CSV table of N, CA and C in Angstrom, one decimal:
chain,number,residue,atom,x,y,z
A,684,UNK,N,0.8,-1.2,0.0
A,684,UNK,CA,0.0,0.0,0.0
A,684,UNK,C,0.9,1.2,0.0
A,685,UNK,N,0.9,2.4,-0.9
A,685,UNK,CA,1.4,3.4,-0.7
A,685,UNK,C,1.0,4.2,0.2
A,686,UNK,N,2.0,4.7,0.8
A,686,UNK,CA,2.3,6.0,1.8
A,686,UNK,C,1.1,7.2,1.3
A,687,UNK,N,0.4,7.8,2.1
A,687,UNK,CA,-0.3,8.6,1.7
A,687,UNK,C,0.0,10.0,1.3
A,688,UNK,N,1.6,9.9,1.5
A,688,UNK,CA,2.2,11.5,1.0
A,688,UNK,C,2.8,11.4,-0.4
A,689,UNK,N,2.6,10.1,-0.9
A,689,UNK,CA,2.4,9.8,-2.3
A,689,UNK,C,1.3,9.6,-3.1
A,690,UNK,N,0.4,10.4,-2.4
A,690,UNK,CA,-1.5,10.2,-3.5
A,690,UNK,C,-1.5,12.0,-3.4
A,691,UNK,N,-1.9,12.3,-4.4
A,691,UNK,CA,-1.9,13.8,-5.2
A,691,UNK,C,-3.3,13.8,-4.6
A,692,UNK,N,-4.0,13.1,-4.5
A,692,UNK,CA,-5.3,13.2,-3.8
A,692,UNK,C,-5.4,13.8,-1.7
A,693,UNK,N,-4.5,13.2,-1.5
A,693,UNK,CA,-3.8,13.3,-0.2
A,693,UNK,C,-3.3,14.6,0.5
A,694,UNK,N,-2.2,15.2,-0.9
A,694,UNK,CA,-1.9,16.1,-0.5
A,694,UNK,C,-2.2,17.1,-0.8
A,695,UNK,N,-3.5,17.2,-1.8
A,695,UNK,CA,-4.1,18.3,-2.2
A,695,UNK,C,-5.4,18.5,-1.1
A,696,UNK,N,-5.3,17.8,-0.4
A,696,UNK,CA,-6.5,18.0,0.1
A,696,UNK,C,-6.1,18.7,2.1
A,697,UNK,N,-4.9,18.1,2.5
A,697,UNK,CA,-4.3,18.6,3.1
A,697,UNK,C,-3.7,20.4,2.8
A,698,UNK,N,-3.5,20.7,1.2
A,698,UNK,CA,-2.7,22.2,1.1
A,698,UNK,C,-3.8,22.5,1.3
A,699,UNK,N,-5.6,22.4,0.2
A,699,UNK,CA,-6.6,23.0,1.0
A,699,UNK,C,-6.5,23.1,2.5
A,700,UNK,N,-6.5,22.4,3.5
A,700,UNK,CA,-6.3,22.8,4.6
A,700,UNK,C,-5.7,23.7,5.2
A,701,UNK,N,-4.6,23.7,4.7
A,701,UNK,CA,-3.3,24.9,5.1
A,701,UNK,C,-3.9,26.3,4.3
A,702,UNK,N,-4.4,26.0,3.2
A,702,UNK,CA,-5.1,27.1,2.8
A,702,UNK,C,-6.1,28.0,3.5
A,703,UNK,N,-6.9,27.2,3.7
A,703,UNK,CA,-8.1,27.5,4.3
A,703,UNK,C,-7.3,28.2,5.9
A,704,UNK,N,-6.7,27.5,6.5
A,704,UNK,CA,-6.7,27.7,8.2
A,704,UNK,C,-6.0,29.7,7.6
A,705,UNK,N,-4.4,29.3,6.4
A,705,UNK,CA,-4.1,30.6,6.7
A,705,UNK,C,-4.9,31.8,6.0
A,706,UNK,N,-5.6,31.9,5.2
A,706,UNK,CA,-7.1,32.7,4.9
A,706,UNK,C,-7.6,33.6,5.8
A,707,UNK,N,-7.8,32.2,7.0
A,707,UNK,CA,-8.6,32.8,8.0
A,707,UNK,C,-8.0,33.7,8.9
A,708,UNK,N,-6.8,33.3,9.0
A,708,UNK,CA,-5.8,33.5,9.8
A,708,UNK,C,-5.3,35.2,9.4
A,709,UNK,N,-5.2,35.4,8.1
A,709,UNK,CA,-4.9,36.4,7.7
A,709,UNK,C,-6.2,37.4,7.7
A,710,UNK,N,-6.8,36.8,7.4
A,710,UNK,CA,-8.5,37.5,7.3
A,710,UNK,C,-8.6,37.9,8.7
A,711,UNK,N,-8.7,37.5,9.7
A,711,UNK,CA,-9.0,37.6,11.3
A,711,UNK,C,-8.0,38.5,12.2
A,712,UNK,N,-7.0,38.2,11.3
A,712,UNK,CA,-5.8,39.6,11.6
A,712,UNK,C,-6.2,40.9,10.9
A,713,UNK,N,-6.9,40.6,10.1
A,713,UNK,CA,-6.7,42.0,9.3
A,713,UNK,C,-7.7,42.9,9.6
A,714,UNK,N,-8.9,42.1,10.8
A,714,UNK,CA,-10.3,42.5,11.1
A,714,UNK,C,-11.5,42.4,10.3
A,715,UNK,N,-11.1,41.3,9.5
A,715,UNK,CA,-12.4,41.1,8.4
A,715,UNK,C,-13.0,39.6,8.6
A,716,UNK,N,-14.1,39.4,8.5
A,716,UNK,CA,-15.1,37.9,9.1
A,716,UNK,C,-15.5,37.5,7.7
A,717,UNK,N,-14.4,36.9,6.9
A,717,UNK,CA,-15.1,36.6,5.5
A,717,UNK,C,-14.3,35.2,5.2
A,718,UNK,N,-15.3,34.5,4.8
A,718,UNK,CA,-14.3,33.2,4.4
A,718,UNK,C,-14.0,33.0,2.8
A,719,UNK,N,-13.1,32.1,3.0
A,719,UNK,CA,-12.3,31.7,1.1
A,719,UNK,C,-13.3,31.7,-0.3
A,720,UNK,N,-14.8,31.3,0.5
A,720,UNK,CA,-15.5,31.2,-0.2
A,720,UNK,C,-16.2,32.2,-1.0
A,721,UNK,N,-16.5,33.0,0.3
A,721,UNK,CA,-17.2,34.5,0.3
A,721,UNK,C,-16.1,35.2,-0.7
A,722,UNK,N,-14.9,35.6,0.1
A,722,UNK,CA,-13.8,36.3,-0.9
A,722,UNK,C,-14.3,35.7,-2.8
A,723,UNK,N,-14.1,35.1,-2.8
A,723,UNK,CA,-14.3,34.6,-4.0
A,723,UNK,C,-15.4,34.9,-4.5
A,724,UNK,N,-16.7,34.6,-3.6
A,724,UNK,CA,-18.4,35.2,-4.7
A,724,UNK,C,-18.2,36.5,-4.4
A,725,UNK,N,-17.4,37.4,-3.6
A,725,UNK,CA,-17.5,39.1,-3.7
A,725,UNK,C,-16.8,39.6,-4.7
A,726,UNK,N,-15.7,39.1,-4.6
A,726,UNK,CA,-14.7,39.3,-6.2
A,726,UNK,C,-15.5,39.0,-7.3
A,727,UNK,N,-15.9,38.2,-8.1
A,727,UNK,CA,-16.5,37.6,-9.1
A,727,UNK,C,-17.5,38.9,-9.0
A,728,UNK,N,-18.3,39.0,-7.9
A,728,UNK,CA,-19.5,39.7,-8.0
A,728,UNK,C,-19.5,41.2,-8.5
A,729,UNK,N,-17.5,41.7,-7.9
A,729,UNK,CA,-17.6,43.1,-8.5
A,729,UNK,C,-16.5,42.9,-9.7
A,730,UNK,N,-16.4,41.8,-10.5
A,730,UNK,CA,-15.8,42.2,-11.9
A,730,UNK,C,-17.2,41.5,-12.5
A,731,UNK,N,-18.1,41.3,-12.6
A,731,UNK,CA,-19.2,40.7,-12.9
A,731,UNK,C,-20.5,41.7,-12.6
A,732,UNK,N,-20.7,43.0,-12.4
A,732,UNK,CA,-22.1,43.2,-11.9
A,732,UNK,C,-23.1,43.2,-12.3
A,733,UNK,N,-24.4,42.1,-12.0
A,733,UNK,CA,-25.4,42.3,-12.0
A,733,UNK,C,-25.8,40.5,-12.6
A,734,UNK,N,-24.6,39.8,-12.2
A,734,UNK,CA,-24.5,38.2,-12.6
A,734,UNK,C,-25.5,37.6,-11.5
A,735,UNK,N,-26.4,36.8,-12.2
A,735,UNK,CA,-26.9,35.9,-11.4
A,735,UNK,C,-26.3,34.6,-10.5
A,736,UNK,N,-27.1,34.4,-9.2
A,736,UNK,CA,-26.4,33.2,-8.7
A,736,UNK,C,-25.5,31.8,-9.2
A,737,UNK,N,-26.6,31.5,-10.3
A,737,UNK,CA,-26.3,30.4,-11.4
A,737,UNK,C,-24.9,30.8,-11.8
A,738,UNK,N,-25.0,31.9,-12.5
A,738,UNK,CA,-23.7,32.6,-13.3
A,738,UNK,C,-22.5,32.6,-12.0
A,739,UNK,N,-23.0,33.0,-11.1
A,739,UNK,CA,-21.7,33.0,-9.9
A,739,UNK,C,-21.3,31.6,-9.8
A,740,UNK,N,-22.2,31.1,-9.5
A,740,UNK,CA,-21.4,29.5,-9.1
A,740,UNK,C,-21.0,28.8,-10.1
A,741,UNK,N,-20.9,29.0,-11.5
A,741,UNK,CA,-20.4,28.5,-12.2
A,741,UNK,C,-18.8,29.4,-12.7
A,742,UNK,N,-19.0,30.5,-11.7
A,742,UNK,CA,-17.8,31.2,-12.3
A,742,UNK,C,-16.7,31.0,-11.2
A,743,UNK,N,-17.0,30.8,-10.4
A,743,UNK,CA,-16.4,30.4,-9.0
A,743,UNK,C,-16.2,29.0,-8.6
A,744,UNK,N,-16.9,28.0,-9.2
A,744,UNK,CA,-16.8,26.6,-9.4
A,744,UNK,C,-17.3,26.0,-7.8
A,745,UNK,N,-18.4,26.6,-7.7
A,745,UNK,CA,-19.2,26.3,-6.6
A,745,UNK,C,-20.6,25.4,-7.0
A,746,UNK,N,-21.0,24.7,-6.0
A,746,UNK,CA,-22.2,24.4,-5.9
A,746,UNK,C,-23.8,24.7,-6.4
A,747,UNK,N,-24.3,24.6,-7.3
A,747,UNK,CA,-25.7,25.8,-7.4
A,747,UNK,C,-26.0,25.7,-6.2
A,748,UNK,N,-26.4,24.2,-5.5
A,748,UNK,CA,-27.6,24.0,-4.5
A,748,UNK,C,-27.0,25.2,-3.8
A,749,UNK,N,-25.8,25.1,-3.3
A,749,UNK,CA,-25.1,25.9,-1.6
A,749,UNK,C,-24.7,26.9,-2.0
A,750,UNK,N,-24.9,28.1,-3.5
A,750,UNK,CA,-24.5,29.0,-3.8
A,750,UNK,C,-25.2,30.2,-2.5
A,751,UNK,N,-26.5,29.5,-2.9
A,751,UNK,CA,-27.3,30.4,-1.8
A,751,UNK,C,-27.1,30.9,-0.9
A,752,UNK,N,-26.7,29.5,0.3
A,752,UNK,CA,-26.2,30.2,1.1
A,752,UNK,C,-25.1,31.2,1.3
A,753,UNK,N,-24.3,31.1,0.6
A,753,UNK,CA,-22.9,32.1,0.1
A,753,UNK,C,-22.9,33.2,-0.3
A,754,UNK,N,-24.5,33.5,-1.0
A,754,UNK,CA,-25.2,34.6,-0.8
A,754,UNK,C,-25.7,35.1,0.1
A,755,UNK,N,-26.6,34.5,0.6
A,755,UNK,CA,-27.3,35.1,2.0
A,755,UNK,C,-26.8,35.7,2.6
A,756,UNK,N,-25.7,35.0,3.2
A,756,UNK,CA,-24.4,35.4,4.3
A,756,UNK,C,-23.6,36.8,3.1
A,757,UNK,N,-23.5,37.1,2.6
A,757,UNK,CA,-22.8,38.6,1.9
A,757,UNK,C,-24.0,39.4,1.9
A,758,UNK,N,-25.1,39.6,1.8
A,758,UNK,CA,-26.5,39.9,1.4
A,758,UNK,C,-26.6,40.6,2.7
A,759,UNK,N,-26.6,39.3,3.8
A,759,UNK,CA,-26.6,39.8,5.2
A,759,UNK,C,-25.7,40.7,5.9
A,760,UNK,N,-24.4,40.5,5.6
A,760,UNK,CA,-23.5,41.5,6.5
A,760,UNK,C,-23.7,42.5,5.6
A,761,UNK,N,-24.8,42.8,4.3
A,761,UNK,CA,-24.2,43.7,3.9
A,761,UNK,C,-23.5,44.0,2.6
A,762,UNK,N,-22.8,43.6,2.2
A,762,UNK,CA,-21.7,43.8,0.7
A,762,UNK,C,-22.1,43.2,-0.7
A,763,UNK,N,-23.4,42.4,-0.3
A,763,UNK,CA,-24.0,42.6,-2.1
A,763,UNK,C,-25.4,43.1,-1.6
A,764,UNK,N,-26.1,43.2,-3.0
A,764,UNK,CA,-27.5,43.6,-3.3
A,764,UNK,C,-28.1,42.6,-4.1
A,765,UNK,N,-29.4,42.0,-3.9
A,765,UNK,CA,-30.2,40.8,-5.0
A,765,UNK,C,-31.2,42.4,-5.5
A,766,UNK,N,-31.0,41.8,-6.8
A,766,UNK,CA,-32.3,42.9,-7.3
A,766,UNK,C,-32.6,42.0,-8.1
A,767,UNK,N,-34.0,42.3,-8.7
A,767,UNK,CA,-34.8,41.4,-9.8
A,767,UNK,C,-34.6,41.4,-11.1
A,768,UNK,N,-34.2,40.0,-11.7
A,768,UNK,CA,-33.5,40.8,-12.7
A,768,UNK,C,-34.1,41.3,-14.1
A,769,UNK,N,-33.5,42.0,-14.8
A,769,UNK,CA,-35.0,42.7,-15.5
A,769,UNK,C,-35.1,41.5,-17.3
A,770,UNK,N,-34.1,40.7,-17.2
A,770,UNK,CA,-34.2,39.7,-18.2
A,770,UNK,C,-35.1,38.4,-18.0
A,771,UNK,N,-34.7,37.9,-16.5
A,771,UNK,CA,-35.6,36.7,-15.9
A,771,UNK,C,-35.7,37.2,-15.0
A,772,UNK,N,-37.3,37.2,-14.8
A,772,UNK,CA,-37.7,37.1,-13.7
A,772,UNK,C,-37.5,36.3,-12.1
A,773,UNK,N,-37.7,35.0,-12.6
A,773,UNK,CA,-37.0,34.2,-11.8
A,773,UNK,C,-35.5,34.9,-11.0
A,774,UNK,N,-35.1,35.1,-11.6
A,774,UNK,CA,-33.8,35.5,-11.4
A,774,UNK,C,-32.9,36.5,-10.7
A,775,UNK,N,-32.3,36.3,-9.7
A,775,UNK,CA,-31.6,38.0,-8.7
A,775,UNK,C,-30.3,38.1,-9.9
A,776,UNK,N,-30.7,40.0,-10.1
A,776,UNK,CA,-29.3,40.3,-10.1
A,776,UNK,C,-28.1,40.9,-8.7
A,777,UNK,N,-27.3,40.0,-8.9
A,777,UNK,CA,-26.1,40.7,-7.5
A,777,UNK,C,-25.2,41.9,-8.1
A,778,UNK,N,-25.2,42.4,-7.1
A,778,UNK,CA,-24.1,43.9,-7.2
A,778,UNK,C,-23.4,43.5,-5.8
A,779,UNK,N,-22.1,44.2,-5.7
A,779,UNK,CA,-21.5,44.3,-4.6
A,779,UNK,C,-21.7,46.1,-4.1
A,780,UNK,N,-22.3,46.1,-2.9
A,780,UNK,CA,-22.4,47.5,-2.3
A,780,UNK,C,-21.6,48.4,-1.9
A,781,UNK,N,-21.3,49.3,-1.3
A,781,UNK,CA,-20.3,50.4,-1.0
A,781,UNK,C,-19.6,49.5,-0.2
A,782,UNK,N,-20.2,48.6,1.0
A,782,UNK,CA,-19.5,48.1,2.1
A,782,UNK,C,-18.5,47.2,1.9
A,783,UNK,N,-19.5,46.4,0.5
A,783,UNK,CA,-18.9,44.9,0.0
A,783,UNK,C,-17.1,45.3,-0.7
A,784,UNK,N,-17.8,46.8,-1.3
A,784,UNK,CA,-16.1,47.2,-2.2
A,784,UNK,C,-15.0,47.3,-0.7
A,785,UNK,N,-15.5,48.5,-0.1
A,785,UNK,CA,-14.7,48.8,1.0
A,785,UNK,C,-14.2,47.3,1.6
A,786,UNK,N,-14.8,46.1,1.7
A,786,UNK,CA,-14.2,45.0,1.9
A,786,UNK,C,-13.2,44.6,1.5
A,787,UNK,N,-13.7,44.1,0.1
A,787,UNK,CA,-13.0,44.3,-0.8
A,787,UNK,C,-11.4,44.7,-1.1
A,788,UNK,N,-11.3,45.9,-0.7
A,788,UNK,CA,-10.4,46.8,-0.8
A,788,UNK,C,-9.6,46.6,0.3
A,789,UNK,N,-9.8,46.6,1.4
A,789,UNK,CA,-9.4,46.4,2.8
A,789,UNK,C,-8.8,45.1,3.4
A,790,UNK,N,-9.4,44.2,2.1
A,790,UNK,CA,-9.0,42.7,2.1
A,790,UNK,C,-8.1,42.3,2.0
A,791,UNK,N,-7.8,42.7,0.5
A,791,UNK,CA,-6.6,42.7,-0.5
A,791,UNK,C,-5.2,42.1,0.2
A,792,UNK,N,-5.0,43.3,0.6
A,792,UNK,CA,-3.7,42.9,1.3
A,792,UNK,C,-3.3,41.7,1.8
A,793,UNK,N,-4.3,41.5,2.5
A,793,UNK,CA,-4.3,40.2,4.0
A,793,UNK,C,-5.0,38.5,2.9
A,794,UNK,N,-5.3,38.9,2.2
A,794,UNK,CA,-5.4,37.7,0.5
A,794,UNK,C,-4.3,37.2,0.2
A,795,UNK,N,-3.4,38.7,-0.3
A,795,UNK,CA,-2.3,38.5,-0.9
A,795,UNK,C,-1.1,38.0,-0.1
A,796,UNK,N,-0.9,38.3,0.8
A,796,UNK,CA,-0.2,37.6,2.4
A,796,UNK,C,-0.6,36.2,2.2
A,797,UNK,N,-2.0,36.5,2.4
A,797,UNK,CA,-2.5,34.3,2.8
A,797,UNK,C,-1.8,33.9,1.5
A,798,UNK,N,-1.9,34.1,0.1
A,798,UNK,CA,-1.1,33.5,-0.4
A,798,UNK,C,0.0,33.3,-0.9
A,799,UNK,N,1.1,34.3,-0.3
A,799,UNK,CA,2.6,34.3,-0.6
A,799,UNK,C,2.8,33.2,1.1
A,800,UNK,N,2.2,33.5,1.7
A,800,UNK,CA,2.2,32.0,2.8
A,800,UNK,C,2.4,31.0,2.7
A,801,UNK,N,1.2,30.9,1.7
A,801,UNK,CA,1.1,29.6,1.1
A,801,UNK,C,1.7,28.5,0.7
A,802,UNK,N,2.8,29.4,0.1
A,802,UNK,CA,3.7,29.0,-1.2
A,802,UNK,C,5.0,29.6,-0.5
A,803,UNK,N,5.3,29.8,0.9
A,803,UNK,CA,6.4,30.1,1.6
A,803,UNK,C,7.7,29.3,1.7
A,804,UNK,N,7.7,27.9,1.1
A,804,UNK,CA,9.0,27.5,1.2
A,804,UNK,C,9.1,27.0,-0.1
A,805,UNK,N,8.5,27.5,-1.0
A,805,UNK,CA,9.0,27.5,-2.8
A,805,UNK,C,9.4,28.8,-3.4
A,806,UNK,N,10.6,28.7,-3.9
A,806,UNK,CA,11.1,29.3,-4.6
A,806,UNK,C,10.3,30.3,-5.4
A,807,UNK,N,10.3,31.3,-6.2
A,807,UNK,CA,10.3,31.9,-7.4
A,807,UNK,C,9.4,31.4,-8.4
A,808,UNK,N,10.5,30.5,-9.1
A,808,UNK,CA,10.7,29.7,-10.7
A,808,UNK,C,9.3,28.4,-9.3
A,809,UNK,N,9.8,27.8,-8.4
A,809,UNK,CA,8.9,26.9,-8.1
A,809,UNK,C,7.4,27.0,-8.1
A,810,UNK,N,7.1,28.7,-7.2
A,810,UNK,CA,5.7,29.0,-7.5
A,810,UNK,C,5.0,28.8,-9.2
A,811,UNK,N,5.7,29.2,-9.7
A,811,UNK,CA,5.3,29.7,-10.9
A,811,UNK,C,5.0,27.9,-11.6
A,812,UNK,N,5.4,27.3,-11.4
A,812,UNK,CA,5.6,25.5,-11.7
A,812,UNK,C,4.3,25.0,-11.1
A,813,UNK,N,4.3,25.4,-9.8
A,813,UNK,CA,3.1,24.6,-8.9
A,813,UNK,C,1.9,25.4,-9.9
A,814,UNK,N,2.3,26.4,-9.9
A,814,UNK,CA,1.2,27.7,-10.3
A,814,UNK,C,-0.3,26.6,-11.8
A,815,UNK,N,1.6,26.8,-12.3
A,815,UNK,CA,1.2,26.1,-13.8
A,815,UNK,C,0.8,25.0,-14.1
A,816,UNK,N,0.9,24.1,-13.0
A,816,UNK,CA,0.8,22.4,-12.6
A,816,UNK,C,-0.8,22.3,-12.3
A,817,UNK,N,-1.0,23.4,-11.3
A,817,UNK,CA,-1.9,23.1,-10.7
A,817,UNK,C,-3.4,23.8,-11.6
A,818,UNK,N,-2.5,25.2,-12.6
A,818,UNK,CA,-3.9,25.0,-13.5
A,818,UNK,C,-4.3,24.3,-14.5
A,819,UNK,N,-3.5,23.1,-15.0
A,819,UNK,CA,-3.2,22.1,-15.9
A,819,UNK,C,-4.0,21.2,-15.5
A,820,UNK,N,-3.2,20.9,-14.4
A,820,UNK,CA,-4.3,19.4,-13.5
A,820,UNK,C,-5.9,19.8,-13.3
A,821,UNK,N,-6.2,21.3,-12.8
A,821,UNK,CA,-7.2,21.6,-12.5
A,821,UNK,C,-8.5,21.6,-14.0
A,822,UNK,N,-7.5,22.5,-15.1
A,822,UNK,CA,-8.4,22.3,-16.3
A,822,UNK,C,-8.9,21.2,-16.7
A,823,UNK,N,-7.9,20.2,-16.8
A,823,UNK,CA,-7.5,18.7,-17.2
A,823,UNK,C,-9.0,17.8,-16.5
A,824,UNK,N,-9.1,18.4,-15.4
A,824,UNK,CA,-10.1,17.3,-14.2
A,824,UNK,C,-11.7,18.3,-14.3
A,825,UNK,N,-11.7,19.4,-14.9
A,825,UNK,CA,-12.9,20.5,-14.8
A,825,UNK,C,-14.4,19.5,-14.6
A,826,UNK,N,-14.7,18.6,-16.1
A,826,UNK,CA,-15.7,18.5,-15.9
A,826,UNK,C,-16.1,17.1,-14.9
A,827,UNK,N,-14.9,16.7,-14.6
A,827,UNK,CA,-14.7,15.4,-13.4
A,827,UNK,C,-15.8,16.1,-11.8
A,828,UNK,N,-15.5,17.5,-11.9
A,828,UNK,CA,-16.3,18.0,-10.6
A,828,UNK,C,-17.9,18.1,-10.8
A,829,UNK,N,-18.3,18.5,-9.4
A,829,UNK,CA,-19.7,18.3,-9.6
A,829,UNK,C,-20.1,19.6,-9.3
A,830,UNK,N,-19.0,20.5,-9.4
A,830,UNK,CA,-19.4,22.2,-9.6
A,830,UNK,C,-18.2,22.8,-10.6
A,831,UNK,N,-18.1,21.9,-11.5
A,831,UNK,CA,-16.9,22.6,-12.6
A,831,UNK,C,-17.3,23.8,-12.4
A,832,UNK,N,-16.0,24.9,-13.0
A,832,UNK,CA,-15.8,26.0,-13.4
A,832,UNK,C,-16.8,26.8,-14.9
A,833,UNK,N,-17.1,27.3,-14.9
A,833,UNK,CA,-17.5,28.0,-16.0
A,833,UNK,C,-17.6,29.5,-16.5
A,834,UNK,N,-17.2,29.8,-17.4
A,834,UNK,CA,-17.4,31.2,-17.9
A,834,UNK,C,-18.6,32.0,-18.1
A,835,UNK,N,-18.7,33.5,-17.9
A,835,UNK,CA,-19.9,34.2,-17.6
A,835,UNK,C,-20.2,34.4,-19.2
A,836,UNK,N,-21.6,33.5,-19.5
A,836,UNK,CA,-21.9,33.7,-20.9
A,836,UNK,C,-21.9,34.7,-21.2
A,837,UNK,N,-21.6,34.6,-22.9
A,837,UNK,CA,-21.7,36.6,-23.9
A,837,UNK,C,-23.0,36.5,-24.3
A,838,UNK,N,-23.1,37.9,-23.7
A,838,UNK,CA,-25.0,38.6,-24.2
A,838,UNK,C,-25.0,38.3,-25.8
């Protein structure tokens, strides 16, 4: 039986951990209550405005069912808006709000920290390998997930 520090399944799922803990870590120092996930539907939401849920979670490679909640929780503290949208009804348009940007903005930093962390005992030339590795494998496996990635369709 192999060693489990030799299954790519193993140890990708362990960096998510290390990811996730220093996120928070950095987020919680910086005085902001937002998780990896959130960061991610706020961003999308303000190079995107006025993208539907659907559209988010497929641009963020989330969940449809659990998008919701990932809304609610931004909706609630505050930093998006659901408006109705004027193409489908069915359908909210999201904006990110003054508070959401100011987030946003205020975030940045303590992101960009979590992830030069991340990648704290690789070299340079190494980041840029894992970098490239890991969008390779990732494209390579897209529709293997059960929230692939997707792009925000053209009008």
């Amino acid at each position: 039986m192999r060693d489990n520090n030799d299954m790519p399944g193993h140890l990708i799922r362990r960096f998510q951990q290390i990811a996730v803990a220093v996120f928070h870590a950095e987020a919680e120092a910086a005085g902001y209550d937002l998780t990896p996930v959130q960061y991610a539907a706020l961003a999308a939401i303000s190079t995107n405005p006025g993208i539907d849920q659907v559209t988010l979670a497929g641009l963020i490679a989330y969940d449809r069912t659990t998008i919701t909640g990932v809304v609610d929780r931004l909706a609630h503290k505050g930093m998006i808006e659901r408006n109705a949208s004027s193409r489908d009804r069915r359908a909210r348009e999201l904006t990110v709000t003054a508070e959401g940007m100011r987030t946003l903005e205020g975030i940045t930093p303590a992101v960009e920290a979590a992830q030069k962390t991340m990648v704290r005992g690789l070299s340079t030339d190494e980041v840029e390998e894992l970098m490239r590795l890991l969008r390779k494998a990732t494209a390579s496996g897209n529709e293997l997930s059960r929230a692939p990635q997707r792009d925000v369709p053209a009008d």
